[in-house]
Coordinates of C-alpha atoms and ligand atoms in Angstrom, one line a residue:
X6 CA 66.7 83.1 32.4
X7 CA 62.9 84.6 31.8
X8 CA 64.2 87.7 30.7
X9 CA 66.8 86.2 28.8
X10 CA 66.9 87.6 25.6
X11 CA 67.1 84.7 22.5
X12 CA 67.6 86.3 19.3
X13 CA 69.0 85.8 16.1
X14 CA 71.3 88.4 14.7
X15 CA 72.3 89.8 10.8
X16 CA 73.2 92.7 9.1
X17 CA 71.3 95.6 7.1
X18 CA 74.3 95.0 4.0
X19 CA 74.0 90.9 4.4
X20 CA 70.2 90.6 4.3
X21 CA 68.5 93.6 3.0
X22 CA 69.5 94.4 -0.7
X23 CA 67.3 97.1 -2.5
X24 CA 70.5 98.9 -2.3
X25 CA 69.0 101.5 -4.4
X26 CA 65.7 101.3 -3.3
X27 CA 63.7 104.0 -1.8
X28 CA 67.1 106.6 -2.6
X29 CA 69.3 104.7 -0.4
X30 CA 72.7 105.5 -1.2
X31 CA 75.9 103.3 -2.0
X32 CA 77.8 102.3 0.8
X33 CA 81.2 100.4 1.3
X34 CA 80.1 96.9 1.3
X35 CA 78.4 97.9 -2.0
X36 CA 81.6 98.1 -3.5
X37 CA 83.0 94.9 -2.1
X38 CA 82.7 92.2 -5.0
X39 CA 82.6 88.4 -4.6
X40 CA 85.6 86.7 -5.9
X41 CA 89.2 86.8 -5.9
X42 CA 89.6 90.1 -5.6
X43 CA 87.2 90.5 -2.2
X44 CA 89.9 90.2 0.4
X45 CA 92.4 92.9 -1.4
X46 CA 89.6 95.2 -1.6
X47 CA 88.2 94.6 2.4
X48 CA 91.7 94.7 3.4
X49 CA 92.3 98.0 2.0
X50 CA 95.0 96.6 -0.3
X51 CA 93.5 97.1 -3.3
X52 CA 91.0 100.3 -4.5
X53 CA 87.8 98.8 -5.4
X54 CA 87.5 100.7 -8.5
X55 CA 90.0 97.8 -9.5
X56 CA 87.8 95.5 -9.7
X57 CA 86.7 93.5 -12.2
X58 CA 84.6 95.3 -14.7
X59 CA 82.2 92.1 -14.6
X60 CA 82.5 91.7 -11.0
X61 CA 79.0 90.9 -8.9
X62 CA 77.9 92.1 -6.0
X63 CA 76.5 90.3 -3.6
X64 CA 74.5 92.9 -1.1
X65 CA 72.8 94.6 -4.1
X66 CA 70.4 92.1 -3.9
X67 CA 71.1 90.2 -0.6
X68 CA 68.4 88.5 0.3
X69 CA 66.3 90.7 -0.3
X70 CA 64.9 90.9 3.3
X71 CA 64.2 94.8 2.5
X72 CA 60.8 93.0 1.0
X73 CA 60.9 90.0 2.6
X74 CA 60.9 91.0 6.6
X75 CA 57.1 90.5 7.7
X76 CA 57.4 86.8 6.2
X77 CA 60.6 86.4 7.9
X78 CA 59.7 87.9 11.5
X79 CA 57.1 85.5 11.0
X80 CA 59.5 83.5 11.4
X81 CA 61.5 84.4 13.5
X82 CA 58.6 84.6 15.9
X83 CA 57.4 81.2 14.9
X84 CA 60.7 79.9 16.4
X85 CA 60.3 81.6 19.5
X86 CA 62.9 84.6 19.5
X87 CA 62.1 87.4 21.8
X88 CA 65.2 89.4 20.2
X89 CA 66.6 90.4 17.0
X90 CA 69.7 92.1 16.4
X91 CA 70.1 93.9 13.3
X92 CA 71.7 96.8 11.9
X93 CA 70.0 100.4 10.1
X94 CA 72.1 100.9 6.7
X95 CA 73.5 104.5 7.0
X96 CA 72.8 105.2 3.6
X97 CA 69.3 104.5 3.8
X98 CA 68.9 107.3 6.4
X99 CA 71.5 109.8 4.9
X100 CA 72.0 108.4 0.9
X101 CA 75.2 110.2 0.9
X102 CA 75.6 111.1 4.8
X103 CA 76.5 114.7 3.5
X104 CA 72.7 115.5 3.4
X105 CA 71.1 117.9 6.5
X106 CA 67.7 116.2 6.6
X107 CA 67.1 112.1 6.2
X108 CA 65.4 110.4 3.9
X109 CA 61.9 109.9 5.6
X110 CA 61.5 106.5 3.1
X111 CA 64.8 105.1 4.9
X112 CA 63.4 105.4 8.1
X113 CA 60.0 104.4 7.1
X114 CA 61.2 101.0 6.4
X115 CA 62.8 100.5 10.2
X116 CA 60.0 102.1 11.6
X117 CA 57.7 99.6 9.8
X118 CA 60.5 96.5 10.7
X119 CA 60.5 97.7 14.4
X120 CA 56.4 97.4 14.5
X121 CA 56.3 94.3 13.3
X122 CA 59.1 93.0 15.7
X123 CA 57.0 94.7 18.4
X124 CA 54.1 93.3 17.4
X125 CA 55.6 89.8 17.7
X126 CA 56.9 90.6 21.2
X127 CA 60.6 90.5 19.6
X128 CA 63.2 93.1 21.8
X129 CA 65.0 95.0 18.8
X130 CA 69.0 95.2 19.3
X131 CA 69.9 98.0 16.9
X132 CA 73.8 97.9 15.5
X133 CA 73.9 101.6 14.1
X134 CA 77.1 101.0 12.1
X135 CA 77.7 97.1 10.8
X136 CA 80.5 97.2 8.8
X137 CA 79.0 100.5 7.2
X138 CA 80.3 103.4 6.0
X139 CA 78.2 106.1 2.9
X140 CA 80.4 106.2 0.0
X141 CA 79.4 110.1 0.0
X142 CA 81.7 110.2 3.3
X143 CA 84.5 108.3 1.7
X144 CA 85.0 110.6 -1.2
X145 CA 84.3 113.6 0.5
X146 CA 86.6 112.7 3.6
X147 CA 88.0 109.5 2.8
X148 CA 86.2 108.2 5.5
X149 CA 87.3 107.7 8.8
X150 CA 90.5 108.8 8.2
X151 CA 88.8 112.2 9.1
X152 CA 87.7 114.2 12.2
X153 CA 84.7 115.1 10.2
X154 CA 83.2 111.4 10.3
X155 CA 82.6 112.1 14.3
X156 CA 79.9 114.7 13.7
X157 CA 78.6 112.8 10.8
X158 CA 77.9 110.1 12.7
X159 CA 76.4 111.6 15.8
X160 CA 74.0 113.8 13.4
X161 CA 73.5 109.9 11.9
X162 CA 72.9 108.0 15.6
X163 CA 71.1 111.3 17.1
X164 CA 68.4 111.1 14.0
X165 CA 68.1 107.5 14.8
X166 CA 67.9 108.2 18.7
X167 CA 65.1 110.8 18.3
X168 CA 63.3 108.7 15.8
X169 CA 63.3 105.0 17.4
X170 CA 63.9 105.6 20.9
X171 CA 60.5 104.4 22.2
X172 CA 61.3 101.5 20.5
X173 CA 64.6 100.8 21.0
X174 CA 66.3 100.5 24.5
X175 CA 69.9 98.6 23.1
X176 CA 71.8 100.2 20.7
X177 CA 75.2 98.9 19.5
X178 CA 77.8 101.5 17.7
X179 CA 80.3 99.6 15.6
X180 CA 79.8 96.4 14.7
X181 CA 83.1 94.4 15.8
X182 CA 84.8 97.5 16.2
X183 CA 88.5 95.6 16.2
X184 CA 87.9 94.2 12.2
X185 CA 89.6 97.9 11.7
X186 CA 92.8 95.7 12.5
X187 CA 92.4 93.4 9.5
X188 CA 89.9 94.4 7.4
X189 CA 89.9 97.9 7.1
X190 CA 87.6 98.4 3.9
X191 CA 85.3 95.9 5.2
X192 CA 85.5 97.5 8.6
X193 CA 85.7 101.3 8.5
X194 CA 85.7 102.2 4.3
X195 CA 89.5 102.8 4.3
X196 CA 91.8 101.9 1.8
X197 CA 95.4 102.5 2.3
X198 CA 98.5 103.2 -0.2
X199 CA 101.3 101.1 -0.4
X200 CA 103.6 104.2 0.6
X201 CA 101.3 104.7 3.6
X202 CA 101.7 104.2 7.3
X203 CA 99.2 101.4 7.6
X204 CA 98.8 101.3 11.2
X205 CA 98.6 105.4 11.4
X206 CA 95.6 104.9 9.4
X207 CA 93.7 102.5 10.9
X208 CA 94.6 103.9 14.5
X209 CA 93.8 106.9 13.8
X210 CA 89.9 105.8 12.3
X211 CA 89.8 103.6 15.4
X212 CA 90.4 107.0 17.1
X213 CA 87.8 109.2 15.6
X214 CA 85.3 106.0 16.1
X215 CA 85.8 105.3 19.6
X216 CA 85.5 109.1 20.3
X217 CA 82.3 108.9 18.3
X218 CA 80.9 106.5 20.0
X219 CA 81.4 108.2 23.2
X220 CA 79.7 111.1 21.9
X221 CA 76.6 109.0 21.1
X222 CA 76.8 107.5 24.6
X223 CA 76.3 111.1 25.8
X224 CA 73.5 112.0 23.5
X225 CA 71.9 109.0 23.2
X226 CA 71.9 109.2 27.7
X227 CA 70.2 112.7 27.6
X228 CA 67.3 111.7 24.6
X229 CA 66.5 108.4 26.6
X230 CA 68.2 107.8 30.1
X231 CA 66.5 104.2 29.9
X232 CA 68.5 103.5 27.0
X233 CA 71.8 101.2 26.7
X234 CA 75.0 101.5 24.3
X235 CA 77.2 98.9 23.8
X236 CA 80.3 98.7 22.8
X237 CA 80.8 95.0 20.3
X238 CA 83.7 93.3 19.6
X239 CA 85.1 90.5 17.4
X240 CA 86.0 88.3 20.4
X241 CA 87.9 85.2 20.6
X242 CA 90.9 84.8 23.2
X243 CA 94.7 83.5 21.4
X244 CA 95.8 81.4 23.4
X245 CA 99.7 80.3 23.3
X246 CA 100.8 77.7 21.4
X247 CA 102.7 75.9 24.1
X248 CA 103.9 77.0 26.9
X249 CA 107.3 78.4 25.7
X250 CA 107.5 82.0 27.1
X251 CA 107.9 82.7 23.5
X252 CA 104.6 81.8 22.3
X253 CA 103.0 82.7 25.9
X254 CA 104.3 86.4 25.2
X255 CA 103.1 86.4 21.5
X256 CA 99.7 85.2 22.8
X257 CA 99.7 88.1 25.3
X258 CA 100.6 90.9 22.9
X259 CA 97.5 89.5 20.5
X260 CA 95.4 89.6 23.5
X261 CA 96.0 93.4 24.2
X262 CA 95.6 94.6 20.5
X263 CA 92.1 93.2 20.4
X264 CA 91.3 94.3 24.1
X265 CA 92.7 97.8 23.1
X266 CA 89.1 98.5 21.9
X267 CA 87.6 97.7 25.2
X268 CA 89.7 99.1 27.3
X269 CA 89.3 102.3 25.5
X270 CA 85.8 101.9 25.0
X271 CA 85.4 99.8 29.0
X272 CA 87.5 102.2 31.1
X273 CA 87.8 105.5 29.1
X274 CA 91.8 104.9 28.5
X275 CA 94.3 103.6 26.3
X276 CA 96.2 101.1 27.5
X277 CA 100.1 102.2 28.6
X278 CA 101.7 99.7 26.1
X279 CA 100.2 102.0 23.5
X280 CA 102.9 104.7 24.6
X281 CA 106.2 103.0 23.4
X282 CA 104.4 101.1 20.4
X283 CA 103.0 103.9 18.7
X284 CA 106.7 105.6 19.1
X285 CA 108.1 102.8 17.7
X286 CA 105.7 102.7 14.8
X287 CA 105.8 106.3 13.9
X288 CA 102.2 106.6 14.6
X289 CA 100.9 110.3 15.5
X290 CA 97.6 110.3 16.1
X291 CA 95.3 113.2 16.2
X292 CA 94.0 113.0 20.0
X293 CA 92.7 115.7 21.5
X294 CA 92.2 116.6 25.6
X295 CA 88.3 116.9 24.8
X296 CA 88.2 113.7 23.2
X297 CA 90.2 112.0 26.5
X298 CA 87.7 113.3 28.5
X299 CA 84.9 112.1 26.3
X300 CA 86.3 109.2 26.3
X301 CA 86.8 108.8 30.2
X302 CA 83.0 110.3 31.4
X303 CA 81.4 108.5 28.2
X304 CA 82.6 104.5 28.6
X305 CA 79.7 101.5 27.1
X306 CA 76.9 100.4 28.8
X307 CA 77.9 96.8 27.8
X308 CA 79.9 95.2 26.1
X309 CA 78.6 93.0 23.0
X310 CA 81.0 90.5 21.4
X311 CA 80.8 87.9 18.4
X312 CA 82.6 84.7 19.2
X313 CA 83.0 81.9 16.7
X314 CA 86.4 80.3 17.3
X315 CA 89.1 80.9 19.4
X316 CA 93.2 81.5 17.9
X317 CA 96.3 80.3 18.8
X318 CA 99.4 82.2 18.9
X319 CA 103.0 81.1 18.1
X320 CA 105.9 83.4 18.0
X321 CA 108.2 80.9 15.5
X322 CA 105.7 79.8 12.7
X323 CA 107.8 77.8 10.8
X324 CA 106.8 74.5 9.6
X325 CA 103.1 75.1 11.6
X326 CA 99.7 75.7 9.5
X327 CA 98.8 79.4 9.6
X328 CA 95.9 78.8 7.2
X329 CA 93.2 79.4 9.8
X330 CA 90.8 81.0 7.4
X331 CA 90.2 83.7 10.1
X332 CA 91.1 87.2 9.2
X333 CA 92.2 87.3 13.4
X334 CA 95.0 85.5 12.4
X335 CA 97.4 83.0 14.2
X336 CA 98.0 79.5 13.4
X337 CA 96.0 76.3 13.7
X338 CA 95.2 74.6 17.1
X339 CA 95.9 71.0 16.8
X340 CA 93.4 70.5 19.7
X341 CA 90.6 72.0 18.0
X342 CA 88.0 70.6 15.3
X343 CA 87.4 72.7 12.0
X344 CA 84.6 74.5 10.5
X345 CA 84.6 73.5 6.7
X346 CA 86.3 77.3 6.5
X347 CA 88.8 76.2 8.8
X348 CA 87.6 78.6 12.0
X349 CA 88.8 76.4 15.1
X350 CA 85.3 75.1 16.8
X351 CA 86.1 75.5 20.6
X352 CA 83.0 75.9 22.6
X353 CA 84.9 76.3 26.2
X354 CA 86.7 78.9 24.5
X355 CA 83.6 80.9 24.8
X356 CA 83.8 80.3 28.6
X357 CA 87.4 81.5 28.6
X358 CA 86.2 84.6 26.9
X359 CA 83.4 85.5 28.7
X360 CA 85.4 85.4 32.2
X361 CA 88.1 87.2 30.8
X362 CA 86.0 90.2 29.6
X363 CA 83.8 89.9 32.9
X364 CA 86.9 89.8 34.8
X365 CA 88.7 93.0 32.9
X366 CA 85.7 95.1 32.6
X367 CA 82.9 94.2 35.4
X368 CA 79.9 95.4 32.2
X369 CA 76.6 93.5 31.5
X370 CA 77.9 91.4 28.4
X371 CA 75.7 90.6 25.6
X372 CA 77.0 87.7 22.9
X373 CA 75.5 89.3 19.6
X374 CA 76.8 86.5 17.2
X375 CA 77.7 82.8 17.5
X376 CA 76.9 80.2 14.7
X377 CA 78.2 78.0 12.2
X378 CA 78.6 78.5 8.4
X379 CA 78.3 75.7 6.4
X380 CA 77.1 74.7 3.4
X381 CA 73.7 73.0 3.8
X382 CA 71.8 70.5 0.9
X383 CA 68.3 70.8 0.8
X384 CA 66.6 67.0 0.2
X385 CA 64.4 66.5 -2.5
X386 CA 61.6 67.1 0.0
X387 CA 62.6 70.2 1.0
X388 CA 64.7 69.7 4.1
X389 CA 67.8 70.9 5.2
X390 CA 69.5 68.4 8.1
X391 CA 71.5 70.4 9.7
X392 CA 72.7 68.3 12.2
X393 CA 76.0 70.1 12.4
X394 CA 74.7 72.9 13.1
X395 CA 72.7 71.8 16.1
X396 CA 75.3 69.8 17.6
X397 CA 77.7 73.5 17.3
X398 CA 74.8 75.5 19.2
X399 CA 74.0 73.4 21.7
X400 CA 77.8 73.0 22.6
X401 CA 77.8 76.7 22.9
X402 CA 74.4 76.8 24.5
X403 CA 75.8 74.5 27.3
X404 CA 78.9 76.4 27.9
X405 CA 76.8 79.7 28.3
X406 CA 74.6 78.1 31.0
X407 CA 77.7 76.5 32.8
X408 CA 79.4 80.1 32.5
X409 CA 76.7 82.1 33.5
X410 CA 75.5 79.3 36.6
X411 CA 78.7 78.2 38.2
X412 CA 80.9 81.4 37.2
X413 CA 78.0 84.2 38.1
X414 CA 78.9 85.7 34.9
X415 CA 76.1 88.3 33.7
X416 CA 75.0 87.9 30.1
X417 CA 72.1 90.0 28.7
X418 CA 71.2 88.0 26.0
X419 CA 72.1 85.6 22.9
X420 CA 71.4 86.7 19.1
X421 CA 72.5 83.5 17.1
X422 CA 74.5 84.2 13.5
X423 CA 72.3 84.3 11.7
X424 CA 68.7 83.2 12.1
X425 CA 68.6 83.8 8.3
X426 CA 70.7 82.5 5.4
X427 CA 72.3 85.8 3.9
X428 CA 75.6 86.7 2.3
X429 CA 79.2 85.8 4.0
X430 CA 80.8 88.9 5.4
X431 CA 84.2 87.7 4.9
X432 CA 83.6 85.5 1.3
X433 CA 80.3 87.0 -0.2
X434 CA 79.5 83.8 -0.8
X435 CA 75.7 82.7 -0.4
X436 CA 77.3 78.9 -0.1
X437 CA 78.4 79.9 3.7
X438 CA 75.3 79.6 5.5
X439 CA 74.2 80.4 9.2
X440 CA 70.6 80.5 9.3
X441 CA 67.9 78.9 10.9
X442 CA 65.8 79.7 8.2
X443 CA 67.8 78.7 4.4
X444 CA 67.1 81.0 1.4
X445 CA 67.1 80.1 -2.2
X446 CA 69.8 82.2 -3.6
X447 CA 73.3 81.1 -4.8
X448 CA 76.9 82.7 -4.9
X449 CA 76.0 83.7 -8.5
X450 CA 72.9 85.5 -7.1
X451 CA 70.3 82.7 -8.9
X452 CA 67.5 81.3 -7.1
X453 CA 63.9 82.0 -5.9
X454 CA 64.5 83.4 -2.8
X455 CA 61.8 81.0 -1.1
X456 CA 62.7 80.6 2.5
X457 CA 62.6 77.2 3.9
X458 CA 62.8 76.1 7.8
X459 CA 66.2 74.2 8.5
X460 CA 65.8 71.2 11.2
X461 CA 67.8 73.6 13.0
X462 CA 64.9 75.9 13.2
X463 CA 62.8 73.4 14.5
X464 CA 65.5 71.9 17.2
X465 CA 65.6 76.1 18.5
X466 CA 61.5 76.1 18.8
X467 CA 61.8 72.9 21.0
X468 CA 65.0 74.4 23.0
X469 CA 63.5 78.0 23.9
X470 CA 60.0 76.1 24.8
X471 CA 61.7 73.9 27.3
X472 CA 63.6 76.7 28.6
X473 CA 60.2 78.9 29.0
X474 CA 58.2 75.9 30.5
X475 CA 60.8 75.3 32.9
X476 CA 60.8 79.0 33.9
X477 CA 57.5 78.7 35.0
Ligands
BGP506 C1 81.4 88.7 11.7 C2 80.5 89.8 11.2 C3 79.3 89.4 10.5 C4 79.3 88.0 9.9 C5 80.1 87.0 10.7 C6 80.4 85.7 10.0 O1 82.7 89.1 11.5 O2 80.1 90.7 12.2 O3 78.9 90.4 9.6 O4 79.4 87.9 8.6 O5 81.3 87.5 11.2 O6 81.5 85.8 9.2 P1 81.5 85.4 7.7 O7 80.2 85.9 7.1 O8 82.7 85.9 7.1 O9 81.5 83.9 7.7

């Protein structure tokens, strides 16, 4: 495992804030408040201009890693990472995405954060779009609901591609490209009518992305043919319930929605199934010959994947919990431990998953985001004991090894959720915290910001130096 790569992982609208900073633009997580009315809005249910006039905004501010990042590299290094997965904020390189040049000051700051990962001998992972879209694109096209977000984006990734590519070799997309499914605000800046065809919508953004992404694969392979794109997806097998064919078929049927991303973006095809459902459905999707053969001669590199928690699947719910606090659905495995969110803790899981993609798509796989939140207490001293914590990694950590020793299973590398304390994608709370490294910020958005180093962080330094002493 030498050149293993051990990273932590975050994202640009979790960590950075500054959202006005240097003339970046607003994007869709900018409009996402904390509170009640969070999951409307990232589901697509609800406009956010319906939000509360008072509402806050949790990635305005972040954690304000956009002036923070040479103390926490420092960090990061100090712990031992060789890798760091993060992702560029669209509207920091094109404010509205309309504009024909970017804004040099937006891509000053990743140049300057890509030196000082280099410096430290940290590998960047770049995620071009996490959970990302310019508001300038969703007014002007209502985002990816339009054809015209594919050359929007590749003028996006190609200025990226020109700019970093000495210094980037793995570049990631979409950021769990299948959140589309559930949270389509959160994942793709769409919100949908009540009157509308909901899956149309989404199916047709997931389209328009996939065929995007493709496109970037091609340009991205003629700018630097030592270069990889990945494709990254919110894994996490369902597994049925019991073994009534009911529930095994209802497991099944979940397992081919979320692969439909990788099979698309794996193999260059959409699965057959997708025939007869999207008749049923009354979904007509824009698709064009061009953008099957794109799709076909332009497939991922890899394939990246976040895995937290498996799901189960049961096709009669009745009288079963279905509060699994997972926006993947399904209901509650009465096998499995709980995170204090309720997100089933099942480290073989991970094992299942990582032979099933390995098995379906023969790529180099890369797992991008693993951790637990939790809400830590700092002691009067200044410690965090995250005990929890540890005792979830290295239960994942151990799984990897066994999966990647005794089932031959190639895995590139493993960027931990989220080295850093920053703001919960799904809650916007603060309170939910993955880091290594703890922030002083609160859901409210009071605090210091002063960065202190969780026992976890100290448990990782010892972990990656016995891994590197035995490699020698
Ligand atoms: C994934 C996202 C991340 C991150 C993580 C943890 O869905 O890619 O952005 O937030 O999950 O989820 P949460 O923050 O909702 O606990």
């Amino acid at each position: 495992m030498t050149d293993f790569l051990w990273g932590g992982a975050s994202a640009a609208n979790q960590v950075e804030g500054a959202y006005l900073t240097d003339d970046r633009g607003l994007s869709n997580i900018d409009l996402l408040p904390h509170g009640e009315d969070r999951l409307a809005i990232a589901s697509g249910q609800k406009p956010y201009q319906a939000a509360a006039a008072d509402a806050f905004y949790p990635s305005h501010e972040a954690v304000d890693f956009y002036h923070h990042y040479k103390e926490d590299v420092a960090l990061m290094a100090e712990i031992g990472l060789n890798a760091y997965r993060f992702s560029i904020a669209w509207s920091r390189i094109y404010p509205t995405g309309l504009e024909s040049e970017p804004n040099e000051a937006g891509l000053k700051f990743y140049d300057n954060l890509l030196d000082e990962l280099l410096a430290h001998g940290i590998e960047p992972i770049v995620t071009i779009c996490h959970f990302d879209v310019p508001k300038g694109l969703m007014d002007a096209y209502g985002s990816w609901r339009s054809r015209e977000m594919i050359a929007q984006y590749e003028k996006y990734a190609v200025t990226l591609f020109e700019r970093f590519k000495s210094k980037v070799k793995y570049w990631i997309s979409f950021n769990e490209i299948n959140m589309i499914l559930h949270k389509p605000f959160t994942g793709a800046g769409l919100t949908i009518a009540d009157d509308e065809n909901r899956m149309q919508v989404i199916y047709q953004a997931a389209h328009y992305e996939m065929v995007a992404s493709a496109l970037i694969t091609k340009r991205l392979h003629a700018i630097d043919p030592q270069a990889k794109l990945g494709a990254m997806l919110a894994a996490g097998g369902y597994y049925p319930y019991s073994a009534n064919p009911e529930d095994v078929r209802q497991a099944q049927r979940a397992n081919q929605e979320n692969n439909f991303f990788l099979d698309i973006q794996g193999r260059g095809e959409y699965p057959r199934w997708t025939e007869h459902y999207f008749d049923s459905e009354g979904i007509v999707l824009d698709r064009s010959e061009a953008d099957f053969n794109l799709l076909k001669e332009y497939p991922c590199d890899f394939i990246s994947f976040s895995y937290y928690a498996s799901r189960a699947s049961k096709a009669d719910t009745t009288g079963v919990d279905t509060n699994t606090g997972n926006a993947a659905g399904g209901v509650v495995n009465p096998y499995l431990k709980r995170s204090e969110w309720g997100w089933m803790i099942d480290p073989l899981g991970l094992r299942i998953v990582m032979n099933s993609i390995w098995d379906r798509y023969q790529k180099p796989l890369m797992l991008v985001e693993n951790g637990l939140g939790a809400k830590d207490l700092v002691t009067v001293d200044g410690k965090i004991h995250d005990d929890y914590r540890i005792a979830y990694l290295q239960a994942h950590l151990d799984v990897i090894e066994e999966t990647m020793v005794e089932d031959g299973i190639p895995l590139l590398g493993y960027t931990m959720w989220s080295v850093i304390d920053l703001v919960s994608s799904s809650s916007g709370q603060m309170s939910k915290r993955y880091g290594f490294i703890y922030v002083d910020r609160d859901d409210a958005g009071q605090g210091s910001m002063r960065r202190l180093k969780k026992d976890s962080f100290h448990w990782f330094k010892a972990y990656l130096a016995e891994k590197k002493s035995k490699a020698e």
